[in-house]
Amino acid sequence: MSTNQPAARTEILEPSICWALLRGVSVGRLAVWVDDHPDIFPINYTVDHATVVFRTGEGTKLSSAAGAVPVAMEADGVDADTGIAWSVVAKGPASAISSTDEVLETFSLMLFPWEAGHKDVFLRISPTLITGRRFQVTPPAEWWTAQAQAPHSASE
């Protein structure tokens, strides 16, 4: 199938725009290294002075995120009216917020976990790299093929 339309242009975003987009949503995904494999967790977060802060409790997410290996955090969104989507990734070390002053300051962030349980550890990701892109969502008619509706084997 051939189209006469030019390929959609992906806009690479400046860090300041990436931070503004991250401030506009509160749910993302945290990628960490666990033993011998990557893992990913949904988080609700807030931006605080060019850092990302989230709450968690004891477990894999905390032990992996607060370790020596850097983490990656990703969030994205789409404007349903325009079909413009964006994706931002922040990479860097994460550390527990432990000083009394910093812990007290986190209460002003209005960061509340969505899931019940003890989430009394605040973690701060201090990105060494933040990247983002914005693009037009491709209409299904441009990528949907007749093969997409073909019968699939049971293992698919």
PDB file of C-alpha atoms in Angstrom:
ATOM      1  CA  MET A   1       0.000   0.000   0.000  1.00  0.00           C
ATOM      2  CA  SER A   2       1.427   3.348  -1.029  1.00  0.00           C
ATOM      3  CA  THR A   3       0.445   6.817   0.078  1.00  0.00           C
ATOM      4  CA  ASN A   4       1.330  10.136  -1.459  1.00  0.00           C
ATOM      5  CA  GLN A   5       1.526  11.838   1.919  1.00  0.00           C
ATOM      6  CA  PRO A   6       4.948  12.681   3.335  1.00  0.00           C
ATOM      7  CA  ALA A   7       6.100  10.741   6.374  1.00  0.00           C
ATOM      8  CA  ALA A   8       5.020  12.242   9.687  1.00  0.00           C
ATOM      9  CA  ARG A   9       7.643  14.488  11.246  1.00  0.00           C
ATOM     10  CA  THR A  10       8.863  13.741  14.742  1.00  0.00           C
ATOM     11  CA  GLU A  11       9.747  16.837  16.738  1.00  0.00           C
ATOM     12  CA  ILE A  12      12.637  16.436  19.173  1.00  0.00           C
ATOM     13  CA  LEU A  13      11.801  18.417  22.303  1.00  0.00           C
ATOM     14  CA  GLU A  14      14.020  20.747  24.275  1.00  0.00           C
ATOM     15  CA  PRO A  15      14.502  19.856  27.971  1.00  0.00           C
ATOM     16  CA  SER A  16      12.362  22.819  29.115  1.00  0.00           C
ATOM     17  CA  ILE A  17       9.430  21.531  27.054  1.00  0.00           C
ATOM     18  CA  CYS A  18       9.994  18.009  28.404  1.00  0.00           C
ATOM     19  CA  TRP A  19       9.750  19.320  31.972  1.00  0.00           C
ATOM     20  CA  ALA A  20       6.588  21.276  31.154  1.00  0.00           C
ATOM     21  CA  LEU A  21       4.964  18.147  29.694  1.00  0.00           C
ATOM     22  CA  LEU A  22       5.965  16.068  32.737  1.00  0.00           C
ATOM     23  CA  ARG A  23       4.362  18.695  34.979  1.00  0.00           C
ATOM     24  CA  GLY A  24       1.086  18.276  33.069  1.00  0.00           C
ATOM     25  CA  VAL A  25       0.553  14.601  33.939  1.00  0.00           C
ATOM     26  CA  SER A  26       1.040  12.604  37.114  1.00  0.00           C
ATOM     27  CA  VAL A  27       1.380   8.992  35.998  1.00  0.00           C
ATOM     28  CA  GLY A  28       4.430   7.434  34.409  1.00  0.00           C
ATOM     29  CA  ARG A  29       6.493   4.288  34.328  1.00  0.00           C
ATOM     30  CA  LEU A  30       9.682   3.614  36.255  1.00  0.00           C
ATOM     31  CA  ALA A  31      12.232   1.279  34.653  1.00  0.00           C
ATOM     32  CA  VAL A  32      14.755  -0.344  36.993  1.00  0.00           C
ATOM     33  CA  TRP A  33      17.302  -3.130  36.873  1.00  0.00           C
ATOM     34  CA  VAL A  34      16.385  -6.079  39.135  1.00  0.00           C
ATOM     35  CA  ASP A  35      19.109  -8.706  39.621  1.00  0.00           C
ATOM     36  CA  ASP A  36      19.644  -9.895  36.032  1.00  0.00           C
ATOM     37  CA  HIS A  37      16.725  -8.279  34.176  1.00  0.00           C
ATOM     38  CA  PRO A  38      14.896  -4.994  33.643  1.00  0.00           C
ATOM     39  CA  ASP A  39      11.519  -4.379  35.252  1.00  0.00           C
ATOM     40  CA  ILE A  40       8.985  -1.600  34.982  1.00  0.00           C
ATOM     41  CA  PHE A  41       6.474  -0.168  37.456  1.00  0.00           C
ATOM     42  CA  PRO A  42       3.691   2.384  37.156  1.00  0.00           C
ATOM     43  CA  ILE A  43       4.195   5.384  39.418  1.00  0.00           C
ATOM     44  CA  ASN A  44       2.343   8.539  40.207  1.00  0.00           C
ATOM     45  CA  TYR A  45       4.798  11.375  40.584  1.00  0.00           C
ATOM     46  CA  THR A  46       5.323  15.090  40.707  1.00  0.00           C
ATOM     47  CA  VAL A  47       8.035  17.335  39.316  1.00  0.00           C
ATOM     48  CA  ASP A  48      10.052  19.272  41.879  1.00  0.00           C
ATOM     49  CA  HIS A  49      12.760  21.656  40.609  1.00  0.00           C
ATOM     50  CA  ALA A  50      13.959  19.557  37.639  1.00  0.00           C
ATOM     51  CA  THR A  51      13.650  16.307  39.570  1.00  0.00           C
ATOM     52  CA  VAL A  52      10.921  13.671  39.686  1.00  0.00           C
ATOM     53  CA  VAL A  53       9.570  12.656  43.096  1.00  0.00           C
ATOM     54  CA  PHE A  54       7.403   9.632  43.864  1.00  0.00           C
ATOM     55  CA  ARG A  55       6.386   7.601  46.895  1.00  0.00           C
ATOM     56  CA  THR A  56       6.776   3.893  47.449  1.00  0.00           C
ATOM     57  CA  GLY A  57       7.045   1.270  50.153  1.00  0.00           C
ATOM     58  CA  GLU A  58       9.364  -1.622  50.890  1.00  0.00           C
ATOM     59  CA  GLY A  59       9.840  -4.002  47.986  1.00  0.00           C
ATOM     60  CA  THR A  60      11.451  -4.523  44.607  1.00  0.00           C
ATOM     61  CA  LYS A  61      10.723  -1.025  43.299  1.00  0.00           C
ATOM     62  CA  LEU A  62      12.387   0.636  46.286  1.00  0.00           C
ATOM     63  CA  SER A  63      15.395  -1.655  46.527  1.00  0.00           C
ATOM     64  CA  SER A  64      16.080  -1.459  42.788  1.00  0.00           C
ATOM     65  CA  ALA A  65      15.429   2.265  42.321  1.00  0.00           C
ATOM     66  CA  ALA A  66      17.522   3.345  45.307  1.00  0.00           C
ATOM     67  CA  GLY A  67      20.444   1.130  44.280  1.00  0.00           C
ATOM     68  CA  ALA A  68      23.613   2.023  42.425  1.00  0.00           C
ATOM     69  CA  VAL A  69      22.153   1.513  38.932  1.00  0.00           C
ATOM     70  CA  PRO A  70      20.448   4.555  37.336  1.00  0.00           C
ATOM     71  CA  VAL A  71      16.739   4.394  36.512  1.00  0.00           C
ATOM     72  CA  ALA A  72      14.603   5.605  33.648  1.00  0.00           C
ATOM     73  CA  MET A  73      11.194   7.218  34.020  1.00  0.00           C
ATOM     74  CA  GLU A  74       8.809   7.663  31.099  1.00  0.00           C
ATOM     75  CA  ALA A  75       5.519   9.511  30.731  1.00  0.00           C
ATOM     76  CA  ASP A  76       3.458  10.325  27.691  1.00  0.00           C
ATOM     77  CA  GLY A  77       0.212  11.812  26.539  1.00  0.00           C
ATOM     78  CA  VAL A  78      -1.944  12.568  23.539  1.00  0.00           C
ATOM     79  CA  ASP A  79      -4.299  15.409  22.689  1.00  0.00           C
ATOM     80  CA  ALA A  80      -7.473  13.669  21.526  1.00  0.00           C
ATOM     81  CA  ASP A  81      -8.603  16.754  19.581  1.00  0.00           C
ATOM     82  CA  THR A  82      -5.421  17.260  17.541  1.00  0.00           C
ATOM     83  CA  GLY A  83      -3.963  13.737  17.538  1.00  0.00           C
ATOM     84  CA  ILE A  84      -0.613  15.092  18.686  1.00  0.00           C
ATOM     85  CA  ALA A  85       1.200  12.684  21.023  1.00  0.00           C
ATOM     86  CA  TRP A  86       4.313  13.148  23.120  1.00  0.00           C
ATOM     87  CA  SER A  87       6.706  10.975  25.083  1.00  0.00           C
ATOM     88  CA  VAL A  88       9.360  12.049  27.593  1.00  0.00           C
ATOM     89  CA  VAL A  89      12.098   9.909  29.181  1.00  0.00           C
ATOM     90  CA  ALA A  90      14.201  11.030  32.153  1.00  0.00           C
ATOM     91  CA  LYS A  91      17.297   8.990  33.074  1.00  0.00           C
ATOM     92  CA  GLY A  92      19.509   9.230  36.122  1.00  0.00           C
ATOM     93  CA  PRO A  93      20.101   8.150  39.693  1.00  0.00           C
ATOM     94  CA  ALA A  94      17.299   7.856  42.227  1.00  0.00           C
ATOM     95  CA  SER A  95      17.760   8.271  45.942  1.00  0.00           C
ATOM     96  CA  ALA A  96      15.614   8.225  49.036  1.00  0.00           C
ATOM     97  CA  ILE A  97      14.724  11.587  50.502  1.00  0.00           C
ATOM     98  CA  SER A  98      15.932  11.243  54.054  1.00  0.00           C
ATOM     99  CA  SER A  99      16.936  14.578  55.562  1.00  0.00           C
ATOM    100  CA  THR A 100      14.286  16.033  57.855  1.00  0.00           C
ATOM    101  CA  ASP A 101      14.081  19.302  55.900  1.00  0.00           C
ATOM    102  CA  GLU A 102      13.656  17.514  52.569  1.00  0.00           C
ATOM    103  CA  VAL A 103      11.042  15.147  53.988  1.00  0.00           C
ATOM    104  CA  LEU A 104       9.067  18.101  55.371  1.00  0.00           C
ATOM    105  CA  GLU A 105       9.291  19.857  51.998  1.00  0.00           C
ATOM    106  CA  THR A 106       7.844  16.801  50.227  1.00  0.00           C
ATOM    107  CA  PHE A 107       4.559  17.221  52.083  1.00  0.00           C
ATOM    108  CA  SER A 108       3.956  20.457  50.181  1.00  0.00           C
ATOM    109  CA  LEU A 109       4.213  18.542  46.887  1.00  0.00           C
ATOM    110  CA  MET A 110       0.693  17.095  47.297  1.00  0.00           C
ATOM    111  CA  LEU A 111       1.915  13.670  46.221  1.00  0.00           C
ATOM    112  CA  PHE A 112      -0.495  10.954  47.257  1.00  0.00           C
ATOM    113  CA  PRO A 113      -0.222   7.288  46.238  1.00  0.00           C
ATOM    114  CA  TRP A 114      -3.121   5.837  44.280  1.00  0.00           C
ATOM    115  CA  GLU A 115      -2.765   2.366  45.770  1.00  0.00           C
ATOM    116  CA  ALA A 116      -3.400   1.679  49.443  1.00  0.00           C
ATOM    117  CA  GLY A 117      -0.557   0.554  51.661  1.00  0.00           C
ATOM    118  CA  HIS A 118       2.479   1.945  53.390  1.00  0.00           C
ATOM    119  CA  LYS A 119       4.158   4.235  50.885  1.00  0.00           C
ATOM    120  CA  ASP A 120       6.206   6.246  53.308  1.00  0.00           C
ATOM    121  CA  VAL A 121       9.449   6.436  51.320  1.00  0.00           C
ATOM    122  CA  PHE A 122       9.891   9.399  49.004  1.00  0.00           C
ATOM    123  CA  LEU A 123      12.331   8.853  46.136  1.00  0.00           C
ATOM    124  CA  ARG A 124      13.858  11.569  43.984  1.00  0.00           C
ATOM    125  CA  ILE A 125      15.102  10.949  40.460  1.00  0.00           C
ATOM    126  CA  SER A 126      17.763  13.499  39.516  1.00  0.00           C
ATOM    127  CA  PRO A 127      17.967  13.150  35.736  1.00  0.00           C
ATOM    128  CA  THR A 128      21.296  13.446  34.007  1.00  0.00           C
ATOM    129  CA  LEU A 129      19.445  13.210  30.691  1.00  0.00           C
ATOM    130  CA  ILE A 130      15.901  14.139  29.687  1.00  0.00           C
ATOM    131  CA  THR A 131      14.649  13.595  26.153  1.00  0.00           C
ATOM    132  CA  GLY A 132      11.308  13.914  24.473  1.00  0.00           C
ATOM    133  CA  ARG A 133       9.522  13.821  21.186  1.00  0.00           C
ATOM    134  CA  ARG A 134       6.200  14.962  19.820  1.00  0.00           C
ATOM    135  CA  PHE A 135       4.444  13.565  16.750  1.00  0.00           C
ATOM    136  CA  GLN A 136       1.144  13.223  14.934  1.00  0.00           C
ATOM    137  CA  VAL A 137      -0.621   9.930  15.663  1.00  0.00           C
ATOM    138  CA  THR A 138      -0.954   7.944  12.442  1.00  0.00           C
ATOM    139  CA  PRO A 139      -4.542   7.114  11.463  1.00  0.00           C
ATOM    140  CA  PRO A 140      -5.235   3.352  11.531  1.00  0.00           C
ATOM    141  CA  ALA A 141      -6.107   3.370   7.828  1.00  0.00           C
ATOM    142  CA  GLU A 142      -2.433   4.087   7.080  1.00  0.00           C
ATOM    143  CA  TRP A 143      -1.018   1.127   9.026  1.00  0.00           C
ATOM    144  CA  TRP A 144      -3.913  -1.336   9.237  1.00  0.00           C
ATOM    145  CA  THR A 145      -3.593  -4.148   6.699  1.00  0.00           C
ATOM    146  CA  ALA A 146      -5.764  -7.040   5.594  1.00  0.00           C
ATOM    147  CA  GLN A 147      -3.281  -9.367   7.298  1.00  0.00           C
ATOM    148  CA  ALA A 148      -4.116  -7.804  10.657  1.00  0.00           C
ATOM    149  CA  GLN A 149      -7.524  -9.487  10.535  1.00  0.00           C
ATOM    150  CA  ALA A 150      -6.187 -12.838   9.326  1.00  0.00           C
ATOM    151  CA  PRO A 151      -6.654 -15.838  11.658  1.00  0.00           C
ATOM    152  CA  HIS A 152      -3.794 -16.376  14.086  1.00  0.00           C
ATOM    153  CA  SER A 153      -2.462 -19.567  15.567  1.00  0.00           C
ATOM    154  CA  ALA A 154      -3.340 -20.374  19.178  1.00  0.00           C
ATOM    155  CA  SER A 155       0.169 -19.500  20.377  1.00  0.00           C
ATOM    156  CA  GLU A 156      -0.069 -15.859  19.246  1.00  0.00           C
TER     157      GLU A 156
END
